[in-house]
mmCIF file of C-alpha atoms in Angstrom:
data_model
loop_
_atom_site.group_PDB
_atom_site.id
_atom_site.type_symbol
_atom_site.label_atom_id
_atom_site.label_comp_id
_atom_site.label_asym_id
_atom_site.label_seq_id
_atom_site.Cartn_x
_atom_site.Cartn_y
_atom_site.Cartn_z
ATOM 1 C CA MET A 1 -7.065 23.548 -21.512
ATOM 2 C CA ILE A 2 -9.940 22.518 -19.322
ATOM 3 C CA HIS A 3 -11.736 19.385 -19.324
ATOM 4 C CA LEU A 4 -15.667 18.260 -18.991
ATOM 5 C CA PHE A 5 -16.209 14.738 -18.369
ATOM 6 C CA LEU A 6 -19.651 13.364 -19.930
ATOM 7 C CA ALA A 7 -21.335 10.132 -18.955
ATOM 8 C CA ASP A 8 -24.900 9.482 -20.261
ATOM 9 C CA GLY A 9 -27.307 10.487 -18.026
ATOM 10 C CA PHE A 10 -25.575 13.429 -16.617
ATOM 11 C CA GLU A 11 -27.374 16.534 -15.948
ATOM 12 C CA GLU A 12 -27.833 18.746 -19.424
ATOM 13 C CA ILE A 13 -28.729 22.473 -17.558
ATOM 14 C CA GLU A 14 -25.081 21.914 -15.528
ATOM 15 C CA ALA A 15 -22.534 20.738 -18.610
ATOM 16 C CA LEU A 16 -24.196 22.949 -21.085
ATOM 17 C CA ALA A 17 -24.111 25.785 -18.835
ATOM 18 C CA THR A 18 -20.152 25.785 -17.119
ATOM 19 C CA LEU A 19 -19.261 24.871 -21.088
ATOM 20 C CA ASP A 20 -21.275 27.688 -22.686
ATOM 21 C CA VAL A 21 -19.625 30.167 -20.093
ATOM 22 C CA LEU A 22 -16.538 29.243 -19.724
ATOM 23 C CA ARG A 23 -15.968 29.908 -24.099
ATOM 24 C CA ARG A 24 -18.187 32.958 -24.166
ATOM 25 C CA CYS A 25 -14.813 33.812 -20.917
ATOM 26 C CA GLY A 26 -12.776 33.140 -24.080
ATOM 27 C CA LEU A 27 -11.936 29.849 -22.815
ATOM 28 C CA VAL A 28 -10.906 26.696 -24.427
ATOM 29 C CA VAL A 29 -12.580 23.664 -22.978
ATOM 30 C CA LYS A 30 -13.058 20.389 -25.027
ATOM 31 C CA THR A 31 -15.947 18.092 -23.788
ATOM 32 C CA ILE A 32 -14.940 14.134 -23.496
ATOM 33 C CA SER A 33 -16.927 11.061 -22.769
ATOM 34 C CA CYS A 34 -16.581 8.492 -21.036
ATOM 35 C CA MET A 35 -18.948 6.252 -22.081
ATOM 36 C CA GLY A 36 -16.220 4.775 -25.067
ATOM 37 C CA THR A 37 -18.295 7.246 -27.898
ATOM 38 C CA ARG A 38 -18.428 10.444 -28.646
ATOM 39 C CA THR A 39 -22.341 10.867 -28.449
ATOM 40 C CA VAL A 40 -23.642 10.898 -24.844
ATOM 41 C CA MET A 41 -26.792 11.000 -23.513
ATOM 42 C CA GLY A 42 -28.536 13.382 -21.386
ATOM 43 C CA ALA A 43 -30.464 12.843 -17.999
ATOM 44 C CA HIS A 44 -33.552 14.362 -19.734
ATOM 45 C CA ASN A 45 -32.661 12.427 -23.092
ATOM 46 C CA ILE A 46 -30.820 15.654 -25.164
ATOM 47 C CA PRO A 47 -27.903 13.603 -26.802
ATOM 48 C CA VAL A 48 -24.650 15.931 -26.649
ATOM 49 C CA LEU A 49 -21.861 14.934 -29.432
ATOM 50 C CA ALA A 50 -18.271 15.576 -27.323
ATOM 51 C CA ASP A 51 -15.448 16.511 -28.482
ATOM 52 C CA GLU A 52 -13.240 13.571 -27.976
ATOM 53 C CA ILE A 53 -13.653 10.016 -26.380
ATOM 54 C CA PHE A 54 -12.179 9.563 -22.909
ATOM 55 C CA ARG A 55 -8.219 8.364 -23.270
ATOM 56 C CA GLY A 56 -5.817 7.334 -20.414
ATOM 57 C CA GLY A 57 -3.347 10.011 -19.775
ATOM 58 C CA ASP A 58 -4.041 13.107 -21.495
ATOM 59 C CA TYR A 59 -4.851 15.121 -18.764
ATOM 60 C CA ALA A 60 -2.611 15.237 -16.637
ATOM 61 C CA GLU A 61 -1.498 19.155 -18.282
ATOM 62 C CA SER A 62 -4.738 20.404 -17.681
ATOM 63 C CA ASP A 63 -5.640 23.118 -15.931
ATOM 64 C CA ALA A 64 -9.156 21.987 -15.000
ATOM 65 C CA LEU A 65 -10.962 18.499 -14.830
ATOM 66 C CA ILE A 66 -15.213 19.257 -14.730
ATOM 67 C CA LEU A 67 -17.297 16.867 -13.645
ATOM 68 C CA PRO A 68 -21.214 18.113 -14.514
ATOM 69 C CA GLY A 69 -23.968 16.189 -12.142
ATOM 70 C CA GLY A 70 -27.681 14.199 -12.810
ATOM 71 C CA MET A 71 -27.865 10.726 -12.668
ATOM 72 C CA PRO A 72 -26.986 8.121 -13.441
ATOM 73 C CA GLY A 73 -24.200 10.456 -14.861
ATOM 74 C CA ALA A 74 -22.537 10.783 -11.959
ATOM 75 C CA LYS A 75 -22.415 7.612 -11.007
ATOM 76 C CA ASN A 76 -20.660 6.690 -14.289
ATOM 77 C CA LEU A 77 -18.012 8.688 -13.112
ATOM 78 C CA LEU A 78 -17.667 7.405 -10.181
ATOM 79 C CA ASP A 79 -17.295 4.049 -12.014
ATOM 80 C CA HIS A 80 -14.855 4.558 -14.184
ATOM 81 C CA GLU A 81 -10.991 4.259 -13.232
ATOM 82 C CA GLY A 82 -9.253 6.152 -15.759
ATOM 83 C CA LEU A 83 -11.051 9.196 -14.841
ATOM 84 C CA ARG A 84 -10.587 8.220 -11.472
ATOM 85 C CA LYS A 85 -6.651 8.204 -12.125
ATOM 86 C CA ALA A 86 -6.766 11.840 -13.817
ATOM 87 C CA LEU A 87 -8.783 13.767 -10.939
ATOM 88 C CA VAL A 88 -6.557 12.104 -8.229
ATOM 89 C CA ALA A 89 -3.134 13.272 -10.031
ATOM 90 C CA GLN A 90 -5.188 16.127 -11.213
ATOM 91 C CA ASN A 91 -5.820 16.681 -7.238
ATOM 92 C CA GLU A 92 -2.525 15.655 -5.724
ATOM 93 C CA ARG A 93 -0.571 18.451 -8.446
ATOM 94 C CA GLY A 94 -3.320 21.133 -6.680
ATOM 95 C CA ALA A 95 -4.989 22.031 -10.113
ATOM 96 C CA LEU A 96 -8.391 22.384 -10.173
ATOM 97 C CA VAL A 97 -11.153 20.413 -10.235
ATOM 98 C CA ALA A 98 -14.747 20.955 -10.020
ATOM 99 C CA ALA A 99 -18.010 19.000 -9.534
ATOM 100 C CA ILE A 100 -21.815 20.249 -8.984
ATOM 101 C CA CYS A 101 -24.643 18.453 -8.524
ATOM 102 C CA ALA A 102 -24.084 14.532 -7.708
ATOM 103 C CA ALA A 103 -20.991 14.892 -9.187
ATOM 104 C CA PRO A 104 -19.162 16.293 -6.038
ATOM 105 C CA MET A 105 -20.175 12.643 -4.328
ATOM 106 C CA VAL A 106 -16.976 11.576 -7.096
ATOM 107 C CA LEU A 107 -14.647 13.381 -5.501
ATOM 108 C CA GLY A 108 -15.578 12.322 -2.077
ATOM 109 C CA GLN A 109 -15.602 9.355 -3.450
ATOM 110 C CA HIS A 110 -12.280 9.606 -4.306
ATOM 111 C CA GLY A 111 -10.866 11.674 -1.050
ATOM 112 C CA ILE A 112 -10.748 14.403 -2.783
ATOM 113 C CA LEU A 113 -12.852 16.325 -0.668
ATOM 114 C CA ALA A 114 -11.051 15.605 2.059
ATOM 115 C CA GLY A 115 -10.588 18.569 4.466
ATOM 116 C CA HIS A 116 -12.164 20.777 2.058
ATOM 117 C CA LYS A 117 -15.726 22.937 2.523
ATOM 118 C CA ALA A 118 -18.180 21.289 0.029
ATOM 119 C CA THR A 119 -21.754 21.479 -1.259
ATOM 120 C CA CYS A 120 -23.972 19.294 -3.497
ATOM 121 C CA TYR A 121 -26.914 18.209 -4.277
ATOM 122 C CA PRO A 122 -29.272 18.049 -1.097
ATOM 123 C CA GLY A 123 -29.333 13.566 -0.409
ATOM 124 C CA PHE A 124 -25.336 13.151 -1.598
ATOM 125 C CA GLU A 125 -23.841 14.832 1.781
ATOM 126 C CA GLN A 126 -23.113 11.267 3.216
ATOM 127 C CA MET A 127 -20.500 10.882 -0.188
ATOM 128 C CA LEU A 128 -18.908 13.804 0.341
ATOM 129 C CA THR A 129 -16.321 12.153 2.632
ATOM 130 C CA ASP A 130 -14.219 14.421 5.301
ATOM 131 C CA ALA A 131 -15.253 16.973 4.191
ATOM 132 C CA GLU A 132 -17.392 19.781 5.238
ATOM 133 C CA HIS A 133 -20.822 20.349 4.240
ATOM 134 C CA LEU A 134 -22.299 23.360 3.436
ATOM 135 C CA THR A 135 -25.386 24.418 2.057
ATOM 136 C CA ASP A 136 -24.131 27.197 -0.365
ATOM 137 C CA TYR A 137 -24.752 27.211 -4.383
ATOM 138 C CA VAL A 138 -21.005 27.284 -4.880
ATOM 139 C CA VAL A 139 -17.772 26.737 -2.827
ATOM 140 C CA GLU A 140 -14.793 27.694 -3.191
ATOM 141 C CA ASP A 141 -11.888 25.863 -1.294
ATOM 142 C CA GLY A 142 -8.526 25.616 -2.561
ATOM 143 C CA ASN A 143 -8.308 23.775 -5.873
ATOM 144 C CA VAL A 144 -11.393 22.478 -5.101
ATOM 145 C CA ILE A 145 -14.831 24.030 -6.803
ATOM 146 C CA THR A 146 -18.161 22.504 -6.286
ATOM 147 C CA GLY A 147 -22.213 23.223 -6.659
ATOM 148 C CA LYS A 148 -25.534 22.868 -5.458
ATOM 149 C CA GLY A 149 -27.337 21.788 -8.311
ATOM 150 C CA PRO A 150 -28.656 22.648 -11.536
ATOM 151 C CA ALA A 151 -30.381 26.470 -10.552
ATOM 152 C CA ALA A 152 -26.555 27.025 -9.600
ATOM 153 C CA ALA A 153 -25.017 25.506 -13.009
ATOM 154 C CA VAL A 154 -24.177 29.644 -14.461
ATOM 155 C CA ASP A 155 -22.974 31.232 -11.320
ATOM 156 C CA PHE A 156 -20.819 27.066 -11.097
ATOM 157 C CA GLY A 157 -19.217 28.427 -14.287
ATOM 158 C CA PHE A 158 -18.583 31.510 -13.892
ATOM 159 C CA ALA A 159 -16.817 30.765 -9.941
ATOM 160 C CA ILE A 160 -14.327 28.674 -12.657
ATOM 161 C CA ALA A 161 -14.449 31.347 -15.481
ATOM 162 C CA SER A 162 -12.939 33.458 -12.288
ATOM 163 C CA ARG A 163 -9.509 31.257 -11.932
ATOM 164 C CA PHE A 164 -8.179 31.978 -15.442
ATOM 165 C CA VAL A 165 -9.608 35.197 -17.296
ATOM 166 C CA SER A 166 -10.249 38.955 -15.109
ATOM 167 C CA ALA A 167 -13.088 40.190 -13.067
ATOM 168 C CA ALA A 168 -13.651 43.065 -15.836
ATOM 169 C CA LYS A 169 -13.703 39.419 -18.432
ATOM 170 C CA VAL A 170 -16.396 38.196 -16.354
ATOM 171 C CA ALA A 171 -18.403 40.923 -15.608
ATOM 172 C CA GLU A 172 -17.928 41.984 -19.385
ATOM 173 C CA VAL A 173 -19.876 38.576 -19.964
ATOM 174 C CA ARG A 174 -22.522 38.330 -17.029
ATOM 175 C CA SER A 175 -23.246 41.685 -18.769
ATOM 176 C CA GLY A 176 -23.602 40.371 -21.951
ATOM 177 C CA MET A 177 -25.914 37.114 -19.982
ATOM 178 C CA LEU A 178 -28.530 40.494 -19.099
ATOM 179 C CA PHE A 179 -27.285 38.452 -15.278
ATOM 180 C CA ALA A 180 -26.651 41.112 -12.154
#
């Protein structure tokens, strides 16, 4: 099971493109609201109905925890104590954590990027505490995947999917979506 966390002000394309790619690849992904209600408002005023509301401790068996960017969505994720605990525990057990755009700052501020290479939306580099900042669209380093921003959303999704499905499946989905 993969969990994708949403907070008011999230970047819709990063959340939904990633979710779409993962589900097309046959992965089970649940969207989790960090706002106390299933309806979460995107940065561009698009409401999204999350599958579930955040419940502490329910993510210890997660295969991946994913954070879309956007502001103030990434800041809302950063301020969520239950999510902090889940991310730290996920990282400590070496399981996948992924964040795109402004959201790598969440990983950076919680010590998860220490010693890793990472990318983020321009202007958030200083929040990647103890990480080596790269300007690539998607950076994979160990159990951490980071994406630069909205234009990287589909590639970010495929990078995550590649951890769980075959290269042939990724190629099939890419082809079906008309990606070269």
